């Protein structure tokens, strides 16, 4: 885990066993290397995602924590104010702290109005997780999952996101600018 430029602590103690407690931010190459090992069937993970930003989902176990999943933002389109989120983890790893951190990146830093997730139709636990997080099912992409099975497209608008507080975000940014001046 050496090489991460920033750790974001979500909880000092996880609210339930198995919850991710930290995000590893700032070293996309290392996260993609972890994903290359964890995701079967993708020959070149960098080519698969293209330009992207990754967040490592880490559980407490040992001084550096252990890798338990990743969130990858790719297909960012500033013109449409849209970005796609890919989550690789077991469903119960996603928690309030992670949802807040990921929504702040998409809706705050990237200033997107929309966040999209595409999931295989067969991944019912992941689809339930997306719906529980607030994503709305928007349709079916025929053979949209690796060309072998149908996929479900989910979307979340900034105005629908219960994890992102625009007013608080604006205040934090104004405070940061004031402190830097």
mmCIF file of C-alpha atoms in Angstrom:
data_model
loop_
_atom_site.group_PDB
_atom_site.id
_atom_site.type_symbol
_atom_site.label_atom_id
_atom_site.label_comp_id
_atom_site.label_asym_id
_atom_site.label_seq_id
_atom_site.Cartn_x
_atom_site.Cartn_y
_atom_site.Cartn_z
ATOM 1 C CA UNK A 1 0.000 0.000 0.000
ATOM 2 C CA UNK A 2 2.986 2.311 -0.113
ATOM 3 C CA UNK A 3 2.565 5.159 -2.552
ATOM 4 C CA UNK A 4 -0.898 6.440 -1.685
ATOM 5 C CA UNK A 5 -0.732 10.185 -1.329
ATOM 6 C CA UNK A 6 -3.722 10.535 0.968
ATOM 7 C CA UNK A 7 -5.808 8.458 3.359
ATOM 8 C CA UNK A 8 -9.307 9.614 4.154
ATOM 9 C CA UNK A 9 -10.599 8.122 7.412
ATOM 10 C CA UNK A 10 -14.341 7.548 7.276
ATOM 11 C CA UNK A 11 -14.899 6.071 10.740
ATOM 12 C CA UNK A 12 -12.580 5.645 13.717
ATOM 13 C CA UNK A 13 -14.406 2.376 14.305
ATOM 14 C CA UNK A 14 -16.593 0.702 11.697
ATOM 15 C CA UNK A 15 -20.321 0.802 12.518
ATOM 16 C CA UNK A 16 -20.566 -2.869 11.522
ATOM 17 C CA UNK A 17 -17.961 -5.581 10.919
ATOM 18 C CA UNK A 18 -16.660 -5.597 7.354
ATOM 19 C CA UNK A 19 -17.289 -1.910 6.659
ATOM 20 C CA UNK A 20 -14.577 -0.009 4.859
ATOM 21 C CA UNK A 21 -13.110 2.591 7.184
ATOM 22 C CA UNK A 22 -10.679 4.412 4.879
ATOM 23 C CA UNK A 23 -10.357 5.560 1.302
ATOM 24 C CA UNK A 24 -6.954 5.469 -0.369
ATOM 25 C CA UNK A 25 -6.757 8.427 -2.735
ATOM 26 C CA UNK A 26 -4.094 9.649 -5.093
ATOM 27 C CA UNK A 27 -2.364 6.653 -6.622
ATOM 28 C CA UNK A 28 -4.457 5.427 -9.521
ATOM 29 C CA UNK A 29 -1.730 3.120 -10.894
ATOM 30 C CA UNK A 30 -1.572 1.084 -7.670
ATOM 31 C CA UNK A 31 -5.372 0.797 -7.447
ATOM 32 C CA UNK A 32 -5.595 -0.310 -11.072
ATOM 33 C CA UNK A 33 -2.907 -2.931 -10.377
ATOM 34 C CA UNK A 34 -5.020 -4.264 -7.485
ATOM 35 C CA UNK A 35 -8.085 -4.331 -9.732
ATOM 36 C CA UNK A 36 -6.196 -6.113 -12.506
ATOM 37 C CA UNK A 37 -5.617 -8.976 -10.056
ATOM 38 C CA UNK A 38 -9.124 -8.855 -8.560
ATOM 39 C CA UNK A 39 -11.270 -8.628 -11.716
ATOM 40 C CA UNK A 40 -11.076 -11.726 -13.910
ATOM 41 C CA UNK A 41 -11.527 -11.470 -17.641
ATOM 42 C CA UNK A 42 -10.105 -7.972 -18.208
ATOM 43 C CA UNK A 43 -6.755 -8.271 -19.969
ATOM 44 C CA UNK A 44 -5.671 -4.615 -19.676
ATOM 45 C CA UNK A 45 -7.456 -2.691 -16.942
ATOM 46 C CA UNK A 46 -5.912 0.652 -17.983
ATOM 47 C CA UNK A 47 -7.216 0.235 -21.516
ATOM 48 C CA UNK A 48 -10.603 -0.917 -20.170
ATOM 49 C CA UNK A 49 -11.159 2.257 -18.123
ATOM 50 C CA UNK A 50 -9.105 4.800 -20.043
ATOM 51 C CA UNK A 51 -8.368 8.005 -18.142
ATOM 52 C CA UNK A 52 -9.796 7.560 -14.655
ATOM 53 C CA UNK A 53 -9.575 8.444 -10.978
ATOM 54 C CA UNK A 54 -9.658 5.686 -8.387
ATOM 55 C CA UNK A 55 -10.530 5.456 -4.718
ATOM 56 C CA UNK A 56 -9.363 2.381 -2.829
ATOM 57 C CA UNK A 57 -11.793 0.999 -0.257
ATOM 58 C CA UNK A 58 -9.802 -0.144 2.752
ATOM 59 C CA UNK A 59 -10.731 -2.121 5.875
ATOM 60 C CA UNK A 60 -8.813 -1.794 9.112
ATOM 61 C CA UNK A 61 -6.472 -4.719 9.614
ATOM 62 C CA UNK A 62 -2.889 -3.885 10.337
ATOM 63 C CA UNK A 63 -1.250 -0.473 10.150
ATOM 64 C CA UNK A 64 -2.029 0.190 6.461
ATOM 65 C CA UNK A 65 -5.417 -1.512 6.227
ATOM 66 C CA UNK A 66 -6.403 -4.106 3.643
ATOM 67 C CA UNK A 67 -7.793 -3.592 0.175
ATOM 68 C CA UNK A 68 -11.472 -4.606 -0.017
ATOM 69 C CA UNK A 69 -12.598 -2.860 -3.175
ATOM 70 C CA UNK A 70 -12.302 0.185 -5.387
ATOM 71 C CA UNK A 71 -14.395 2.932 -6.898
ATOM 72 C CA UNK A 72 -13.342 4.081 -10.371
ATOM 73 C CA UNK A 73 -14.601 7.279 -11.966
ATOM 74 C CA UNK A 74 -14.270 7.322 -15.752
ATOM 75 C CA UNK A 75 -16.002 8.586 -18.898
ATOM 76 C CA UNK A 76 -16.085 12.103 -17.447
ATOM 77 C CA UNK A 77 -17.815 14.546 -19.771
ATOM 78 C CA UNK A 78 -17.611 18.160 -18.545
ATOM 79 C CA UNK A 79 -19.872 19.292 -21.386
ATOM 80 C CA UNK A 80 -22.698 17.033 -20.190
ATOM 81 C CA UNK A 81 -21.656 17.330 -16.515
ATOM 82 C CA UNK A 82 -21.694 13.538 -16.223
ATOM 83 C CA UNK A 83 -19.296 10.891 -14.938
ATOM 84 C CA UNK A 84 -19.538 7.121 -14.671
ATOM 85 C CA UNK A 85 -18.836 5.290 -11.419
ATOM 86 C CA UNK A 86 -17.658 1.678 -11.306
ATOM 87 C CA UNK A 87 -17.602 -0.049 -7.924
ATOM 88 C CA UNK A 88 -15.710 -3.265 -7.323
ATOM 89 C CA UNK A 89 -16.510 -4.609 -3.884
ATOM 90 C CA UNK A 90 -18.816 -6.837 -1.983
ATOM 91 C CA UNK A 91 -22.119 -4.975 -1.493
ATOM 92 C CA UNK A 92 -22.028 -4.456 2.274
ATOM 93 C CA UNK A 93 -18.677 -2.611 2.059
ATOM 94 C CA UNK A 94 -20.380 0.512 0.692
ATOM 95 C CA UNK A 95 -21.456 2.690 3.601
ATOM 96 C CA UNK A 96 -22.486 6.238 4.428
ATOM 97 C CA UNK A 97 -18.909 7.547 4.663
ATOM 98 C CA UNK A 98 -17.986 6.156 1.268
ATOM 99 C CA UNK A 99 -21.216 7.434 -0.320
ATOM 100 C CA UNK A 100 -20.504 10.921 1.037
ATOM 101 C CA UNK A 101 -16.879 10.879 -0.174
ATOM 102 C CA UNK A 102 -17.775 9.617 -3.657
ATOM 103 C CA UNK A 103 -20.656 12.076 -4.069
ATOM 104 C CA UNK A 104 -18.423 14.977 -2.963
ATOM 105 C CA UNK A 105 -15.934 14.028 -5.656
ATOM 106 C CA UNK A 106 -18.553 13.682 -8.427
ATOM 107 C CA UNK A 107 -20.847 16.570 -7.531
ATOM 108 C CA UNK A 108 -18.413 18.883 -5.741
ATOM 109 C CA UNK A 109 -14.975 18.580 -7.314
ATOM 110 C CA UNK A 110 -16.068 17.568 -10.834
ATOM 111 C CA UNK A 111 -19.222 19.738 -10.612
ATOM 112 C CA UNK A 112 -21.282 17.023 -12.297
ATOM 113 C CA UNK A 113 -25.049 17.121 -12.352
ATOM 114 C CA UNK A 114 -25.307 13.365 -12.983
ATOM 115 C CA UNK A 115 -23.583 10.187 -11.801
ATOM 116 C CA UNK A 116 -24.119 6.942 -13.733
ATOM 117 C CA UNK A 117 -23.552 3.282 -12.882
ATOM 118 C CA UNK A 118 -23.872 0.337 -15.271
ATOM 119 C CA UNK A 119 -24.315 -3.049 -13.613
ATOM 120 C CA UNK A 120 -24.773 -6.563 -14.988
ATOM 121 C CA UNK A 121 -28.366 -7.682 -14.794
ATOM 122 C CA UNK A 122 -27.293 -10.842 -12.962
ATOM 123 C CA UNK A 123 -25.700 -8.835 -10.088
ATOM 124 C CA UNK A 124 -28.826 -8.431 -7.959
ATOM 125 C CA UNK A 125 -26.956 -7.589 -4.710
ATOM 126 C CA UNK A 126 -25.038 -4.790 -6.467
ATOM 127 C CA UNK A 127 -28.232 -3.487 -8.074
ATOM 128 C CA UNK A 128 -29.956 -3.428 -4.661
ATOM 129 C CA UNK A 129 -26.932 -1.615 -3.223
ATOM 130 C CA UNK A 130 -27.157 1.041 -5.955
ATOM 131 C CA UNK A 131 -30.877 1.520 -5.342
ATOM 132 C CA UNK A 132 -30.344 1.713 -1.587
ATOM 133 C CA UNK A 133 -27.678 4.398 -2.168
ATOM 134 C CA UNK A 134 -30.251 6.421 -4.131
ATOM 135 C CA UNK A 135 -29.600 5.489 -7.764
ATOM 136 C CA UNK A 136 -32.651 5.155 -10.002
ATOM 137 C CA UNK A 137 -32.904 2.391 -12.614
ATOM 138 C CA UNK A 138 -33.120 4.060 -16.001
ATOM 139 C CA UNK A 139 -33.122 1.213 -18.456
ATOM 140 C CA UNK A 140 -31.568 -1.875 -19.970
ATOM 141 C CA UNK A 141 -28.531 -1.926 -22.231
ATOM 142 C CA UNK A 142 -28.851 -5.008 -24.409
ATOM 143 C CA UNK A 143 -25.610 -7.012 -24.177
ATOM 144 C CA UNK A 144 -24.218 -3.967 -22.373
ATOM 145 C CA UNK A 145 -22.075 -5.906 -19.916
ATOM 146 C CA UNK A 146 -18.858 -6.993 -21.640
ATOM 147 C CA UNK A 147 -20.932 -7.934 -24.689
ATOM 148 C CA UNK A 148 -22.149 -11.109 -22.989
ATOM 149 C CA UNK A 149 -25.181 -10.130 -20.916
ATOM 150 C CA UNK A 150 -27.693 -7.360 -20.521
ATOM 151 C CA UNK A 151 -26.805 -4.497 -18.211
ATOM 152 C CA UNK A 152 -28.898 -2.148 -16.123
ATOM 153 C CA UNK A 153 -28.200 1.569 -16.273
ATOM 154 C CA UNK A 154 -28.645 3.530 -13.035
ATOM 155 C CA UNK A 155 -28.404 7.276 -12.573
ATOM 156 C CA UNK A 156 -28.362 9.785 -9.760
ATOM 157 C CA UNK A 157 -28.817 13.516 -10.182
ATOM 158 C CA UNK A 158 -27.069 15.948 -7.860
ATOM 159 C CA UNK A 159 -30.489 17.293 -6.838
ATOM 160 C CA UNK A 160 -31.554 13.754 -5.783
ATOM 161 C CA UNK A 161 -28.387 12.841 -3.887
ATOM 162 C CA UNK A 162 -28.964 12.663 -0.137
ATOM 163 C CA UNK A 163 -25.212 12.261 0.426
ATOM 164 C CA UNK A 164 -24.206 15.637 -1.033
ATOM 165 C CA UNK A 165 -24.999 18.964 0.642
ATOM 166 C CA UNK A 166 -24.405 21.773 -1.884
ATOM 167 C CA UNK A 167 -24.801 24.541 0.691
ATOM 168 C CA UNK A 168 -22.242 22.974 3.027
ATOM 169 C CA UNK A 169 -19.896 22.288 0.085
ATOM 170 C CA UNK A 170 -20.056 25.938 -1.032
ATOM 171 C CA UNK A 171 -19.323 27.122 2.520
ATOM 172 C CA UNK A 172 -16.336 24.768 2.854
ATOM 173 C CA UNK A 173 -14.911 25.979 -0.469
ATOM 174 C CA UNK A 174 -15.386 29.655 0.487
ATOM 175 C CA UNK A 175 -13.679 29.002 3.854
ATOM 176 C CA UNK A 176 -10.768 27.249 2.126
ATOM 177 C CA UNK A 177 -10.316 30.154 -0.304
ATOM 178 C CA UNK A 178 -10.456 32.645 2.551
ATOM 179 C CA UNK A 179 -7.829 30.706 4.541
ATOM 180 C CA UNK A 180 -5.550 30.457 1.498
ATOM 181 C CA UNK A 181 -5.698 34.223 0.871
#
